[in-house]
Short mmCIF file of C-alpha atoms in Angstrom, two decimals:
data_model
loop_
_atom_site.label_atom_id
_atom_site.label_comp_id
_atom_site.label_asym_id
_atom_site.label_seq_id
_atom_site.Cartn_x
_atom_site.Cartn_y
_atom_site.Cartn_z
CA MET A 95 104.09 166.98 111.27
CA ASP A 96 103.99 165.16 107.67
CA PRO A 97 107.28 163.50 106.95
CA LEU A 98 106.21 163.17 103.47
CA HIS A 99 105.63 166.82 102.49
CA THR A 100 108.66 167.69 104.72
CA GLN A 101 111.83 168.98 102.91
CA HIS A 102 114.63 167.78 104.53
CA GLY A 103 117.33 170.67 103.16
CA LEU A 104 116.87 169.94 99.61
CA SER A 105 114.90 171.31 97.17
CA GLU A 106 112.35 169.62 94.99
CA SER A 107 114.65 169.66 92.08
CA GLU A 108 117.73 168.74 94.03
CA ALA A 109 115.84 165.64 95.55
CA SER A 110 114.59 164.73 92.29
CA ALA A 111 118.39 164.90 90.89
CA GLU A 112 119.26 162.72 93.58
CA ALA A 113 116.76 160.32 93.27
CA GLN A 114 118.06 160.02 89.63
CA ARG A 115 121.51 159.68 90.56
CA LEU A 116 120.83 156.83 93.49
CA ILE A 117 118.44 154.89 90.82
CA ASP A 118 121.36 155.41 87.63
CA ASP A 119 124.15 153.88 90.31
CA TRP A 120 121.65 150.81 91.15
CA ALA A 121 120.92 150.29 87.44
CA SER A 122 124.74 150.33 86.54
CA ARG A 123 125.56 147.51 88.64
CA PRO A 124 125.95 143.83 86.79
CA VAL A 125 123.41 141.32 88.17
CA ARG A 126 124.51 138.80 90.25
CA HIS A 127 123.01 135.00 89.55
CA HIS A 128 122.71 132.91 92.00
CA PRO A 129 122.02 128.78 91.22
CA THR A 130 119.49 127.27 92.47
CA SER A 131 121.07 123.78 91.88
CA PHE A 132 124.11 122.23 90.67
CA ARG A 133 123.82 118.56 89.02
CA ASP A 134 127.12 116.55 89.01
CA LYS A 135 127.95 115.45 85.45
CA THR A 136 130.87 112.81 86.38
CA GLU A 137 130.18 109.39 86.28
CA PRO A 138 130.68 107.14 89.02
CA PRO A 139 132.99 104.71 88.99
CA ALA A 140 131.56 100.59 88.58
CA PHE A 141 133.47 99.67 91.26
CA GLY A 142 135.54 101.13 94.28
CA THR A 143 138.18 100.30 96.72
CA ALA A 144 135.76 100.75 99.83
CA PRO A 145 134.03 96.82 101.07
CA PRO A 146 130.27 97.32 101.28
CA VAL A 147 128.94 98.76 104.54
CA ARG A 148 125.91 96.83 106.37
CA GLN A 149 123.33 99.24 106.87
CA GLU A 150 121.02 98.10 109.83
CA ASP A 151 117.39 98.36 109.32
CA HIS A 152 115.73 100.75 111.69
CA ARG A 153 112.27 101.14 110.86
CA ILE A 154 109.95 101.05 114.04
CA VAL A 155 106.46 100.06 112.99
CA PRO A 156 104.23 100.25 116.02
CA ALA A 157 102.68 97.42 118.00
CA TRP A 158 98.57 98.33 116.93
CA ALA A 159 99.50 98.64 113.72
CA ALA A 160 101.22 95.60 113.40
CA GLY A 161 98.01 94.03 114.74
CA ILE A 162 95.82 96.09 112.93
CA ALA A 163 97.49 94.47 109.77
CA VAL A 164 97.91 90.90 111.06
CA ALA A 165 93.86 91.24 112.11
CA SER A 166 93.44 92.67 108.38
CA ALA A 167 94.98 89.79 106.72
CA GLY A 168 93.16 87.60 109.08
CA VAL A 169 89.60 88.94 108.53
CA GLY A 170 90.62 88.96 104.47
CA ALA A 171 91.55 85.10 104.77
CA GLY A 172 88.36 84.23 106.11
CA SER A 173 86.00 86.35 104.12
CA VAL A 174 87.36 84.80 101.34
CA GLY A 175 87.03 81.18 102.73
CA LEU A 176 83.54 82.52 103.71
CA GLY A 177 82.53 83.44 100.08
CA CYS A 178 83.39 80.20 99.28
CA CYS A 179 81.58 78.20 101.47
CA ALA A 180 78.71 80.64 100.42
CA TRP A 181 79.04 79.72 97.02
CA LEU A 182 79.46 76.44 97.64
CA VAL A 183 76.01 75.79 99.56
CA LEU A 184 74.22 78.69 97.51
CA ASN A 185 75.49 76.60 94.52
CA GLY A 186 74.13 73.10 95.89
CA LEU A 187 70.85 74.90 96.54
CA ALA A 188 70.30 76.03 93.16
CA SER A 189 70.34 72.49 91.89
CA VAL A 190 67.61 70.93 94.63
CA THR A 191 64.83 69.63 92.51
CA LEU A 192 61.69 68.39 94.76
CA ASN A 193 62.23 64.46 94.22
CA SER A 194 66.16 65.45 96.04
CA LEU A 195 64.33 66.90 98.78
CA LEU A 196 61.47 64.17 99.54
CA MET A 197 63.87 61.68 99.27
CA VAL A 198 66.67 63.69 101.80
CA THR A 199 63.55 64.99 104.06
CA LEU A 200 60.81 61.74 103.92
CA PRO A 201 63.25 58.94 106.07
CA ILE A 202 64.25 61.92 108.75
CA ALA A 203 60.63 62.48 108.99
CA ALA A 204 59.47 59.11 109.21
CA LEU A 205 62.18 58.67 111.92
CA ALA A 206 61.41 61.66 114.29
CA MET A 207 57.13 59.77 113.64
CA ILE A 208 58.78 56.75 115.06
CA VAL A 209 60.59 58.10 117.58
CA THR A 210 57.69 60.50 118.91
CA ALA A 211 55.62 57.36 118.81
CA ILE A 212 57.82 55.13 121.11
CA GLY A 213 58.33 58.09 123.27
CA GLY A 214 54.52 58.49 123.82
CA ALA A 215 53.79 54.95 124.74
CA ILE A 216 56.36 54.68 127.18
CA SER A 217 55.09 58.01 129.17
CA LYS A 218 52.15 56.88 129.13
CA ALA A 219 52.96 53.50 130.47
CA ARG A 220 54.98 54.99 133.33
CA ALA A 221 52.19 56.98 134.06
CA ALA A 222 50.19 54.92 136.81
CA ILE A 223 47.40 55.90 138.42
CA THR A 224 47.71 55.69 142.03
CA THR A 225 45.01 56.50 144.63
CA ASN A 226 46.32 57.53 148.32
CA VAL A 227 43.96 56.79 151.03
CA TYR A 228 45.20 58.28 154.02
CA GLU A 229 43.68 56.52 157.23
CA ALA A 230 44.96 59.01 160.18
CA PRO A 231 44.11 62.46 160.53
CA VAL A 232 46.82 65.47 158.56
CA THR A 233 48.26 68.45 159.56
CA GLN A 234 49.94 70.76 158.24
CA HIS A 235 52.86 72.81 160.34
CA THR A 236 54.82 75.44 158.31
CA GLU A 237 57.04 78.05 159.99
CA ILE A 238 58.55 80.71 157.93
CA HIS A 239 61.55 83.09 159.31
CA ASN A 240 62.45 85.67 156.71
CA SER A 241 65.52 87.42 157.03
CA SER A 242 66.23 90.32 154.27
CA THR A 243 69.49 92.10 153.88
CA THR A 244 69.71 94.73 151.23
CA ARG A 245 73.47 96.10 150.19
CA GLY A 246 74.48 98.69 147.65
CA MET A 247 72.48 101.91 146.76
CA PHE A 248 72.43 102.14 143.00
CA PHE A 249 72.95 98.25 141.95
CA ALA A 250 71.52 96.92 145.24
CA ARG A 251 71.64 93.28 145.91
CA THR A 252 68.49 92.32 148.76
CA ARG A 253 69.19 88.35 149.69
CA ASN A 254 66.27 86.53 151.67
CA THR A 255 66.90 83.77 153.66
CA ILE A 256 63.91 81.50 154.27
CA ARG A 257 64.20 78.89 156.92
#
């Protein structure tokens, strides 16, 4: 059964007349306007009789956010310090000449050479030639007792005890 093509007791002209009556009835009513906003245009008083009320600060900052803020401030300050140090070092290196480099390194190289020579002389003097002459028979007796224990499966630890 098709509801769009069923007559429901009205002829086509009667249905058309009823539809026209409903449309005219709807169109004759006044249109209601609903305000979507309101602005109070009265001026607020400059001062009033009520005393001021303290309003507590209830902002909650998570500990991780405060930690990140402090760490980022520290990293920023540290990077500024490192940048200043790098600038000073590079600025100093930019003004280095061959003569100034030799004047600084030659005394250090001379001192290193003197220390090396003294160390070599001391080691030569301490290395005495010893000749050991043994008159008696020499026997060597070595006895090894090895006990090995292994513990664990993946990260095994083996202990060897030699007596």
